[in-house]
JSON list of C-alpha atoms in Angstrom, two decimals:
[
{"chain": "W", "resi": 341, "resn": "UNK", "atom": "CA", "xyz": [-45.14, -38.40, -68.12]},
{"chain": "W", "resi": 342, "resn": "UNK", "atom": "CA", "xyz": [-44.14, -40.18, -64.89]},
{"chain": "W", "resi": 343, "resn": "UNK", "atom": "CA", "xyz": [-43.41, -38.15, -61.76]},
{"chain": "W", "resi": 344, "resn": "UNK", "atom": "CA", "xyz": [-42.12, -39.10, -58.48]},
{"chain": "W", "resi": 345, "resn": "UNK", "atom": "CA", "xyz": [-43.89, -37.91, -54.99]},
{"chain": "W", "resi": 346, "resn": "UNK", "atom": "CA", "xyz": [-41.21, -37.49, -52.34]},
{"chain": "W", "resi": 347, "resn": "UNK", "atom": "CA", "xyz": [-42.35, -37.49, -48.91]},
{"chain": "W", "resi": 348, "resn": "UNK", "atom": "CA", "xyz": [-40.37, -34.29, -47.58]},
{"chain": "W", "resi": 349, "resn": "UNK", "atom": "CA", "xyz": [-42.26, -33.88, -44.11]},
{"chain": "W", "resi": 350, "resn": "UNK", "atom": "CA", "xyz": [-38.86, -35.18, -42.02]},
{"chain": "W", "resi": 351, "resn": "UNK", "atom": "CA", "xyz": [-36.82, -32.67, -44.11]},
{"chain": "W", "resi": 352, "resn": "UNK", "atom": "CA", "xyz": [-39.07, -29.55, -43.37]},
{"chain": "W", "resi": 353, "resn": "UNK", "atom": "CA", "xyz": [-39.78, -30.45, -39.88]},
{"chain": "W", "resi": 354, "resn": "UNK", "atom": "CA", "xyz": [-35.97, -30.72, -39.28]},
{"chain": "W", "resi": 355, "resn": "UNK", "atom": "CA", "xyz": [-35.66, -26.90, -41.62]},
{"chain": "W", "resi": 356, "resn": "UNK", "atom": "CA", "xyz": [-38.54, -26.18, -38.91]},
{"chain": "W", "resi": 357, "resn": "UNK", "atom": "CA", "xyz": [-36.39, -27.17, -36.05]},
{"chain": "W", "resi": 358, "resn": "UNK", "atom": "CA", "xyz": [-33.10, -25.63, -37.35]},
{"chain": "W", "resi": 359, "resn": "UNK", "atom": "CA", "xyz": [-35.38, -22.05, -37.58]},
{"chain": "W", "resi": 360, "resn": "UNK", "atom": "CA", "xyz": [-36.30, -22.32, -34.47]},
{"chain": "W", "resi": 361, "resn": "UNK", "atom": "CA", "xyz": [-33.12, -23.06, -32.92]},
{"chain": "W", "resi": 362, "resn": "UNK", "atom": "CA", "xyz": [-31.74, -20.13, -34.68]},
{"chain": "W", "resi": 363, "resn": "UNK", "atom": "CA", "xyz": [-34.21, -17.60, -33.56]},
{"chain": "W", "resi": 364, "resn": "UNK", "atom": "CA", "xyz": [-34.05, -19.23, -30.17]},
{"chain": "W", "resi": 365, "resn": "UNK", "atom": "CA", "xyz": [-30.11, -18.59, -30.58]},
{"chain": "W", "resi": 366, "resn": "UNK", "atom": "CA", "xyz": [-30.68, -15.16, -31.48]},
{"chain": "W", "resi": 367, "resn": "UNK", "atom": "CA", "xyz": [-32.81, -14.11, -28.87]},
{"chain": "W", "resi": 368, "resn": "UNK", "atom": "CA", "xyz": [-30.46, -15.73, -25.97]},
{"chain": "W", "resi": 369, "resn": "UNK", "atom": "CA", "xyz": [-27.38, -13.61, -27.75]},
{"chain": "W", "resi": 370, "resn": "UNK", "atom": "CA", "xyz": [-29.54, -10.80, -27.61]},
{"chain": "W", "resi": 371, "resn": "UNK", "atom": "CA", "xyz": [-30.31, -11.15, -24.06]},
{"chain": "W", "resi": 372, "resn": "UNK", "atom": "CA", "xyz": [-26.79, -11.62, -22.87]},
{"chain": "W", "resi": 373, "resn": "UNK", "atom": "CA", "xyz": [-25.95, -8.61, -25.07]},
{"chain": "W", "resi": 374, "resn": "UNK", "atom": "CA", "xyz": [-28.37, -6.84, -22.69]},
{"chain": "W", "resi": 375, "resn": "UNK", "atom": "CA", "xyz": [-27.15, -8.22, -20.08]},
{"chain": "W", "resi": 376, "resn": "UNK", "atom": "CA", "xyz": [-23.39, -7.65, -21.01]},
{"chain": "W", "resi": 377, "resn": "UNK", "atom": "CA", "xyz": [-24.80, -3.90, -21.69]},
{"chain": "W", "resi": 378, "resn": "UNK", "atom": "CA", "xyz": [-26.16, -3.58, -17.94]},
{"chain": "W", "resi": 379, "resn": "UNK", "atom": "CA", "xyz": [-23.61, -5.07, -16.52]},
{"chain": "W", "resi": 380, "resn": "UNK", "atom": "CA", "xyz": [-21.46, -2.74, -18.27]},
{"chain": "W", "resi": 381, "resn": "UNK", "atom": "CA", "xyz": [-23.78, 0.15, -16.76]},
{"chain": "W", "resi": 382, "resn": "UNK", "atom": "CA", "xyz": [-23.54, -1.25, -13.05]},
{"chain": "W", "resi": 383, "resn": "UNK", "atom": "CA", "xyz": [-19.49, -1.50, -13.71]},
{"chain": "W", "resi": 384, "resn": "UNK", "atom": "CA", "xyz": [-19.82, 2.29, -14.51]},
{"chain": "W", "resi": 385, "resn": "UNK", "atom": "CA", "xyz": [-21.73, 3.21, -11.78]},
{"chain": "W", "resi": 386, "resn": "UNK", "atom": "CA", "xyz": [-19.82, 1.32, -9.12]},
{"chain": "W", "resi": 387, "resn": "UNK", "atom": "CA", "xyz": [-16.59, 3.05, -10.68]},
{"chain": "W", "resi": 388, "resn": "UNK", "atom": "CA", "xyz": [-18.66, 6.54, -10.47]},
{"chain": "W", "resi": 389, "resn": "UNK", "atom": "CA", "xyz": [-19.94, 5.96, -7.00]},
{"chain": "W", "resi": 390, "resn": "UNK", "atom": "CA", "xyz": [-16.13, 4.63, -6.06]},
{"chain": "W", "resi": 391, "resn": "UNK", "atom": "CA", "xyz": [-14.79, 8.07, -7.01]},
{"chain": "W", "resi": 392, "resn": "UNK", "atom": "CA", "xyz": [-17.32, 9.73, -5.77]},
{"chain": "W", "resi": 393, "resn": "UNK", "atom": "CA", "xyz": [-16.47, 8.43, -2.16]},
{"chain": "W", "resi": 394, "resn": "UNK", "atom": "CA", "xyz": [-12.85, 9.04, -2.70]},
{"chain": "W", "resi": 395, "resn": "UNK", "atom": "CA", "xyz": [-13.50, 12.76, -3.57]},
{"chain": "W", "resi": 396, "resn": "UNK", "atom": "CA", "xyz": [-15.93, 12.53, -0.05]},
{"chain": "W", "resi": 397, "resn": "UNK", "atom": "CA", "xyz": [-13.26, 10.89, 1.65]},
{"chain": "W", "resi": 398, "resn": "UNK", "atom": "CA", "xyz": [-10.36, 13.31, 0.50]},
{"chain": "W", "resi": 399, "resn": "UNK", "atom": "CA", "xyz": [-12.89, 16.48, 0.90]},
{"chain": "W", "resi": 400, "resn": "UNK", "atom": "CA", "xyz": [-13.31, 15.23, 4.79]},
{"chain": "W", "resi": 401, "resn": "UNK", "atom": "CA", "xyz": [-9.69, 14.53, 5.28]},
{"chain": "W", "resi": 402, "resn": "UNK", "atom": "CA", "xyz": [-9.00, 17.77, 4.04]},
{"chain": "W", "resi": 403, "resn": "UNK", "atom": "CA", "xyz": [-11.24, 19.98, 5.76]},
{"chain": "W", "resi": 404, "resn": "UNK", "atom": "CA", "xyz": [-10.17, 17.99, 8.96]},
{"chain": "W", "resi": 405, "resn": "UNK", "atom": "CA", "xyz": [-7.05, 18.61, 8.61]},
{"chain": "W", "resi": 406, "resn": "UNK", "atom": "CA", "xyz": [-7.41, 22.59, 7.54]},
{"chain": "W", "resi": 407, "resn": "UNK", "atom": "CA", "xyz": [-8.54, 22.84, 11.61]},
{"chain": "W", "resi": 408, "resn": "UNK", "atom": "CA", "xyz": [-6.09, 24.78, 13.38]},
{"chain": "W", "resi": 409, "resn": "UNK", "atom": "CA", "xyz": [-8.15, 23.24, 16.81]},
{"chain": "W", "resi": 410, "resn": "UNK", "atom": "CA", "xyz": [-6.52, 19.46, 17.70]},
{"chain": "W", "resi": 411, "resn": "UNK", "atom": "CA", "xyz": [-9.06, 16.94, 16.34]},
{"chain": "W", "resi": 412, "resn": "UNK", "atom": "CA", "xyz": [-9.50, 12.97, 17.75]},
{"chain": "W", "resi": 413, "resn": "UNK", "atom": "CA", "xyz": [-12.42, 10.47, 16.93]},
{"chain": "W", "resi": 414, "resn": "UNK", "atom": "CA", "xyz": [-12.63, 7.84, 19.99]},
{"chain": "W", "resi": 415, "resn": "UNK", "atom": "CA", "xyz": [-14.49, 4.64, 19.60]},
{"chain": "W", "resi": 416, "resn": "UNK", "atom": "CA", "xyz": [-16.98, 3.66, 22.41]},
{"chain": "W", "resi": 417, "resn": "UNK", "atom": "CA", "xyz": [-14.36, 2.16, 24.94]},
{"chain": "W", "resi": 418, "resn": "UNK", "atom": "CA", "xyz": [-12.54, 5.92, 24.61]},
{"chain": "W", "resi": 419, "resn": "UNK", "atom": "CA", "xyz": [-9.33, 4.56, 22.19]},
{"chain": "W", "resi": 420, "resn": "UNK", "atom": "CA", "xyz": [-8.42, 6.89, 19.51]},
{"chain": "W", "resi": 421, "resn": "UNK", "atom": "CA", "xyz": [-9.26, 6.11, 15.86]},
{"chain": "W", "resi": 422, "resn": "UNK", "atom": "CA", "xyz": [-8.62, 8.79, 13.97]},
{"chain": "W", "resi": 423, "resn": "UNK", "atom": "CA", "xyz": [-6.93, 12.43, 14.43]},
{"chain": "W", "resi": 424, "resn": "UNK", "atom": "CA", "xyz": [-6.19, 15.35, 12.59]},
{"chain": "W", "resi": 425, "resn": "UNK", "atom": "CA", "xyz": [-3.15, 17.14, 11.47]},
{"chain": "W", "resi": 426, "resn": "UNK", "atom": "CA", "xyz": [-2.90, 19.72, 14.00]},
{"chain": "W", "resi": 427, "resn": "UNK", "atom": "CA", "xyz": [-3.36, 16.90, 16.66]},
{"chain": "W", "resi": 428, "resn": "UNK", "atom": "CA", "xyz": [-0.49, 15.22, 15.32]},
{"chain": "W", "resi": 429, "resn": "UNK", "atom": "CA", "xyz": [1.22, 18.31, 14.99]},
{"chain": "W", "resi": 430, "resn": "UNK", "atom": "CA", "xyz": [0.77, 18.97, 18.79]},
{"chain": "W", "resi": 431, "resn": "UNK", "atom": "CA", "xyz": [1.32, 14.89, 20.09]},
{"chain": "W", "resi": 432, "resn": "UNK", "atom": "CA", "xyz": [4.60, 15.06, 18.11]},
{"chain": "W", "resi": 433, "resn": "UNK", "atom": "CA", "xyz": [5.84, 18.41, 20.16]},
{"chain": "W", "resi": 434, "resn": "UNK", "atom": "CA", "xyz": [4.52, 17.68, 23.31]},
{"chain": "W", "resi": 435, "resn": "UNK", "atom": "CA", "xyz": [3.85, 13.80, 24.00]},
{"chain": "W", "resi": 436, "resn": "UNK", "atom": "CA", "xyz": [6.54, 11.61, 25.80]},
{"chain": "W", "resi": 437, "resn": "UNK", "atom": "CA", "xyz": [5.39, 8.83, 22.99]},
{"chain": "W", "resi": 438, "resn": "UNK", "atom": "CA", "xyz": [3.84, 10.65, 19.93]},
{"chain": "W", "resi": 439, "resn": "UNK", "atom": "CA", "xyz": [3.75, 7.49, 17.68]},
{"chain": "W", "resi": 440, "resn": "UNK", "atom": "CA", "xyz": [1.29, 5.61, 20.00]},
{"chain": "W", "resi": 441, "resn": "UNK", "atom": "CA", "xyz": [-0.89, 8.66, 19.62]},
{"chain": "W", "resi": 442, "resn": "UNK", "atom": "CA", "xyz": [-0.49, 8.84, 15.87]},
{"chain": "W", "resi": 443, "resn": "UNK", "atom": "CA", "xyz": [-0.83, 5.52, 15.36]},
{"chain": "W", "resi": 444, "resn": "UNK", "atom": "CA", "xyz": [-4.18, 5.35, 17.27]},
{"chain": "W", "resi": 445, "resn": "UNK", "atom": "CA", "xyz": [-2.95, 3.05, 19.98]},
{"chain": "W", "resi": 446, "resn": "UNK", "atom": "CA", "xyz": [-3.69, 5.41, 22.50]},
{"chain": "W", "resi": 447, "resn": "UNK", "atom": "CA", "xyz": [-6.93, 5.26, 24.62]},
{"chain": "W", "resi": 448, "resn": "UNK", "atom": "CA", "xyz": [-7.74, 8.54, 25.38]},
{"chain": "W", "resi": 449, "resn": "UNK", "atom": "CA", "xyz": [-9.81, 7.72, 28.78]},
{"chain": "W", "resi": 450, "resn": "UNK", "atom": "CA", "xyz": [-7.53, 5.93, 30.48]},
{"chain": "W", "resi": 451, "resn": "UNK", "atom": "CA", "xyz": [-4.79, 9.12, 29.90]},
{"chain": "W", "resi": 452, "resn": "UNK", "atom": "CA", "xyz": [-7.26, 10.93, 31.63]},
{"chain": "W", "resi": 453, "resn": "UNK", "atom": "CA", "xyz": [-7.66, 8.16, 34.41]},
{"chain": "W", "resi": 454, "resn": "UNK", "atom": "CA", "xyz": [-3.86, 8.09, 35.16]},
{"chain": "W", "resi": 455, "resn": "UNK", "atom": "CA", "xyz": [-2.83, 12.12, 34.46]},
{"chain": "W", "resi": 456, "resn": "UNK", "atom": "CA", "xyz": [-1.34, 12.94, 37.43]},
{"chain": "W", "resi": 457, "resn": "UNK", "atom": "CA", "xyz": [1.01, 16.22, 38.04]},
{"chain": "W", "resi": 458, "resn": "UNK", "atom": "CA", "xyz": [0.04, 19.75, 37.83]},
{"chain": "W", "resi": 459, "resn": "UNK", "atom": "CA", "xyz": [-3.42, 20.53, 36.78]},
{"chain": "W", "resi": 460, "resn": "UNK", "atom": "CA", "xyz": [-4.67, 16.28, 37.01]},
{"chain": "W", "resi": 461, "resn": "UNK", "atom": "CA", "xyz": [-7.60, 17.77, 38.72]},
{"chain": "W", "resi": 462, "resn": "UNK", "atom": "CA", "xyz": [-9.36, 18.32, 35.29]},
{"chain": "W", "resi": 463, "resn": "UNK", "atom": "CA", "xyz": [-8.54, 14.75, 33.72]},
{"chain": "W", "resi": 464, "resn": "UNK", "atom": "CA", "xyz": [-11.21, 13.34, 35.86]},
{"chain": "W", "resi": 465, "resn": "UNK", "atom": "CA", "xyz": [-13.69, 15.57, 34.94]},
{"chain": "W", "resi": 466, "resn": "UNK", "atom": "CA", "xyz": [-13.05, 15.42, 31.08]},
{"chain": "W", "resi": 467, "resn": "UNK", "atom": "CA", "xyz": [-12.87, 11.86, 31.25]},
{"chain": "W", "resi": 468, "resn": "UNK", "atom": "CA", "xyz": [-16.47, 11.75, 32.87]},
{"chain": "W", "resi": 469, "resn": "UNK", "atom": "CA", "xyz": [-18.00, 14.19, 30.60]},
{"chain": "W", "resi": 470, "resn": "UNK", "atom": "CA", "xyz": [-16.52, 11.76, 27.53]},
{"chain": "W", "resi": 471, "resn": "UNK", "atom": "CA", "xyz": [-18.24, 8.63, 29.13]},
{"chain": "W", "resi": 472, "resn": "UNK", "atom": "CA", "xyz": [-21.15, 11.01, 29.64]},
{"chain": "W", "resi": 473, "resn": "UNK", "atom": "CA", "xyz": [-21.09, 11.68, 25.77]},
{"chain": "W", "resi": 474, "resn": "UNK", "atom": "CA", "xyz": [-20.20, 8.40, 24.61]},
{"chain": "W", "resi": 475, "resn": "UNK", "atom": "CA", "xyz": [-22.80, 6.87, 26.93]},
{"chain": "W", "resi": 476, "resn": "UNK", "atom": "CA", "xyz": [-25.43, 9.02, 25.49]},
{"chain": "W", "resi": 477, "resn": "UNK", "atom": "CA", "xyz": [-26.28, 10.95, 28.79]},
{"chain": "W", "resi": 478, "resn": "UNK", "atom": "CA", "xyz": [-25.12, 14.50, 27.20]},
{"chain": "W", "resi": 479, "resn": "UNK", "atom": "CA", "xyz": [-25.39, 15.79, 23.84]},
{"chain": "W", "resi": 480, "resn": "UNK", "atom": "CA", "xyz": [-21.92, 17.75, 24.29]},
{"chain": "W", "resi": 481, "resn": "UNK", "atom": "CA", "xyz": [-19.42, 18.59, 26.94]},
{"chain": "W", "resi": 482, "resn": "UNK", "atom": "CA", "xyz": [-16.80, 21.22, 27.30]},
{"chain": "W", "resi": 483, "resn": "UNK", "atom": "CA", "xyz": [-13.92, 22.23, 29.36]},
{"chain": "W", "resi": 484, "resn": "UNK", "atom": "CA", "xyz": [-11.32, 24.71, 29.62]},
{"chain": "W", "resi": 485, "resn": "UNK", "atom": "CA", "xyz": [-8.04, 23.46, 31.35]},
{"chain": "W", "resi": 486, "resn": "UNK", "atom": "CA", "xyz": [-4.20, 24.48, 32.03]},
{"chain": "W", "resi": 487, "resn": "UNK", "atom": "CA", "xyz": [-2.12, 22.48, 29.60]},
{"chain": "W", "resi": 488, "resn": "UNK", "atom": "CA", "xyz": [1.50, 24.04, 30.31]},
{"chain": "W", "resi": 489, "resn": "UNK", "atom": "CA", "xyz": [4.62, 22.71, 28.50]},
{"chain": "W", "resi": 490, "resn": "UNK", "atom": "CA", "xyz": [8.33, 23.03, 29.14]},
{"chain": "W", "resi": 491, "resn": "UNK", "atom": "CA", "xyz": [8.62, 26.32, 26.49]},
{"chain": "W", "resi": 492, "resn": "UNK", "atom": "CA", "xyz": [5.37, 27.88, 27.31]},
{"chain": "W", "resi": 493, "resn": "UNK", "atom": "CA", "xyz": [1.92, 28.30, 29.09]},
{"chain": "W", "resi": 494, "resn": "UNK", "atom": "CA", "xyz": [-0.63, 26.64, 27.79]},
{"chain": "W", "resi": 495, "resn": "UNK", "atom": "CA", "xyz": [-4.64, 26.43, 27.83]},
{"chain": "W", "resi": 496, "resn": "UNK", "atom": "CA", "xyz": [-7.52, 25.20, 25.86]},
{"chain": "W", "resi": 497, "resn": "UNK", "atom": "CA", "xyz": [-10.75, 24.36, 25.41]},
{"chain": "W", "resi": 498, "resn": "UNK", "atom": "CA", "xyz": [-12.19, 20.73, 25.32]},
{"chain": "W", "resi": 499, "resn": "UNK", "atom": "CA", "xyz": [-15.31, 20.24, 23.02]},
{"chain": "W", "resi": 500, "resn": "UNK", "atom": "CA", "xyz": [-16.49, 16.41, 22.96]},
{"chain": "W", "resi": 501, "resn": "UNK", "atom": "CA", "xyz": [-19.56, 15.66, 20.67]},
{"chain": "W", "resi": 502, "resn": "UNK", "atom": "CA", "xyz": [-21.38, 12.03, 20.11]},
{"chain": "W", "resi": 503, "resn": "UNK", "atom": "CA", "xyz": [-21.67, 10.64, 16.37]},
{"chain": "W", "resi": 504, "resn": "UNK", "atom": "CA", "xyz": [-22.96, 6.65, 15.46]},
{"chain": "W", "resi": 505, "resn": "UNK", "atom": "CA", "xyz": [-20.81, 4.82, 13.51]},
{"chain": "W", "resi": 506, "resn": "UNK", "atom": "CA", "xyz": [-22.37, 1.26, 12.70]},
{"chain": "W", "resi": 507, "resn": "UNK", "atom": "CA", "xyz": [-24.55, 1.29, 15.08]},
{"chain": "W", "resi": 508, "resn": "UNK", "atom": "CA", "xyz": [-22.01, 2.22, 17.74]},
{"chain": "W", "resi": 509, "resn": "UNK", "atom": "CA", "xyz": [-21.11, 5.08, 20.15]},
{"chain": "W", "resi": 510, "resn": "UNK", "atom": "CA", "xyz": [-18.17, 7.34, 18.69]},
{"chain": "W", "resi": 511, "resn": "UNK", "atom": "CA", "xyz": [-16.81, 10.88, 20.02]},
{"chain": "W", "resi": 512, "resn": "UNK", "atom": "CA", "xyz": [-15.38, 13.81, 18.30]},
{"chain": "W", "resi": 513, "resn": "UNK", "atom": "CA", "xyz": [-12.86, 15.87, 20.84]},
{"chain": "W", "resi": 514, "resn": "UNK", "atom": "CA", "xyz": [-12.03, 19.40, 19.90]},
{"chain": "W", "resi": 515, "resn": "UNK", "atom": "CA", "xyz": [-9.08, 20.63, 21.96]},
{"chain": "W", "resi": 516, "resn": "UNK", "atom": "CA", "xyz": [-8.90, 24.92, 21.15]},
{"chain": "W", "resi": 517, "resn": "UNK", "atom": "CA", "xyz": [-6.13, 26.69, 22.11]},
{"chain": "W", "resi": 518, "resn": "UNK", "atom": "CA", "xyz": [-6.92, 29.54, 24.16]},
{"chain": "W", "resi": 519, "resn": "UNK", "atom": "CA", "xyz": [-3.52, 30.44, 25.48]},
{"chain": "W", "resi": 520, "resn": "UNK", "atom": "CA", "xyz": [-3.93, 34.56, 24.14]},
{"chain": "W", "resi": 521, "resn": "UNK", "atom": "CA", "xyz": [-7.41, 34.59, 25.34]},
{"chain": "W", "resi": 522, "resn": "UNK", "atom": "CA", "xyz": [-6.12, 33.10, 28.63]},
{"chain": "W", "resi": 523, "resn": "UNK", "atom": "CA", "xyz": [-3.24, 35.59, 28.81]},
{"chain": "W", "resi": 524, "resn": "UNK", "atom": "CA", "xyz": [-5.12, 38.86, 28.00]},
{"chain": "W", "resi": 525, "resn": "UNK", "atom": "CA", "xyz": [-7.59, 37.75, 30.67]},
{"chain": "W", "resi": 526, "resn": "UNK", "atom": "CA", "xyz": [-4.80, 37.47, 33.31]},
{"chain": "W", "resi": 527, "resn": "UNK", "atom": "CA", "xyz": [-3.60, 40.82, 32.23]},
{"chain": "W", "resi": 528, "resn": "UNK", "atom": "CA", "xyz": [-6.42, 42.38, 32.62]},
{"chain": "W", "resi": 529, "resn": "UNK", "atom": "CA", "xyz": [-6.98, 40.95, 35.87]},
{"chain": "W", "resi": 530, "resn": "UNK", "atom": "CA", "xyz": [-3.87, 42.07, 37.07]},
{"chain": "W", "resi": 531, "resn": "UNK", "atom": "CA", "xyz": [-4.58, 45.63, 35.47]},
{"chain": "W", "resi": 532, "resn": "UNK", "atom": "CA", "xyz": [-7.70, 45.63, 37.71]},
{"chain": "W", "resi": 533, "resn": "UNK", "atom": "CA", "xyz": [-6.12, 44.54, 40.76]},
{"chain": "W", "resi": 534, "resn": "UNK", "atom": "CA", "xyz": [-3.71, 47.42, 40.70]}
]
């Protein structure tokens, strides 16, 4: 009986190598599975969060524009950024240029700086109380003032409150109409005075 002794340490070592390889293989796919997996999750929740701030963003827009009151945002040097419908509404009926107020071009402080005409007298004061606001010296300001057009008498109420946007100074002006409270009150006065 002969027999033959093969040395088959290069062969095993190499089997060895090839196993490890393999498991090494399968544990990097299974990591970028995970990873492929979680990235998959943070694609989901940026999609979820994305929708979620265009539902905020059309809730906002809505509700702003529901007001009946006119409705600006003014950055810190007093142009207008933003309106609402009923502003629009009201700058397309009663401006001389209604698209530079739509379009936000517009700086609402410097109207008030130049009004001149019937009832001017009030510009300067709401365009103080806005720097007032913006410049963090009052929480709020408000004024009532004439605002007569062509077709009929007019008067509201100016509300101006202070937000931070990015660090920075913004306003919210509230313009009310209070043309039938105005009206009754004049009646009534003249009732009185009779």
């Amino acid at each position: 009986f002969q027999g033959m002794v093969r040395d088959i340490t290069a062969r095993k070592e190499a089997e060895e190598r090839l196993q490890a390889a393999q498991r090494e293989l399968e544990r990097l796919l299974a990591e970028a599975e995970r990873s492929r997996q979680a990235l998959l999750s943070l694609v989901e929740d940026q999609q979820r969060t994305h929708a979620a701030l265009q539902d905020s963003e059309l809730f906002r827009r809505s509700t702003i524009d529901a007001l009946s009151a006119h409705l600006c945002v003014l950055d810190e040097n007093g142009a207008i950024i933003a309106t609402n419908r009923a502003w629009d509404a009201f700058a397309e009926l009663n401006s001389p240029n209604p698209a530079r107020i739509l379009r936000g071009q517009q700086n609402y402080l410097d109207v008030c700086d130049n009004a001149a005409g019937a009832h001017a007298e009030e510009a300067p004061v709401m365009s103080a109380g806005i720097r007032a606001v913006l410049a963090g010296l009052a929480n709020e300001f408000s004024l009532e003032y004439a605002c007569h057009s062509a077709r009929k008498p007019g008067w509201f109420l100016a509300r101006v409150t202070r937000f931070n946007a990015g660090g920075l100074p913004r306003a919210v002006v509230v313009h009310e109409d209070i043309t039938a409270r105005k009206l009754a009150e004049e009646q009534l006065a003249q009732m009185n005075a009779a």
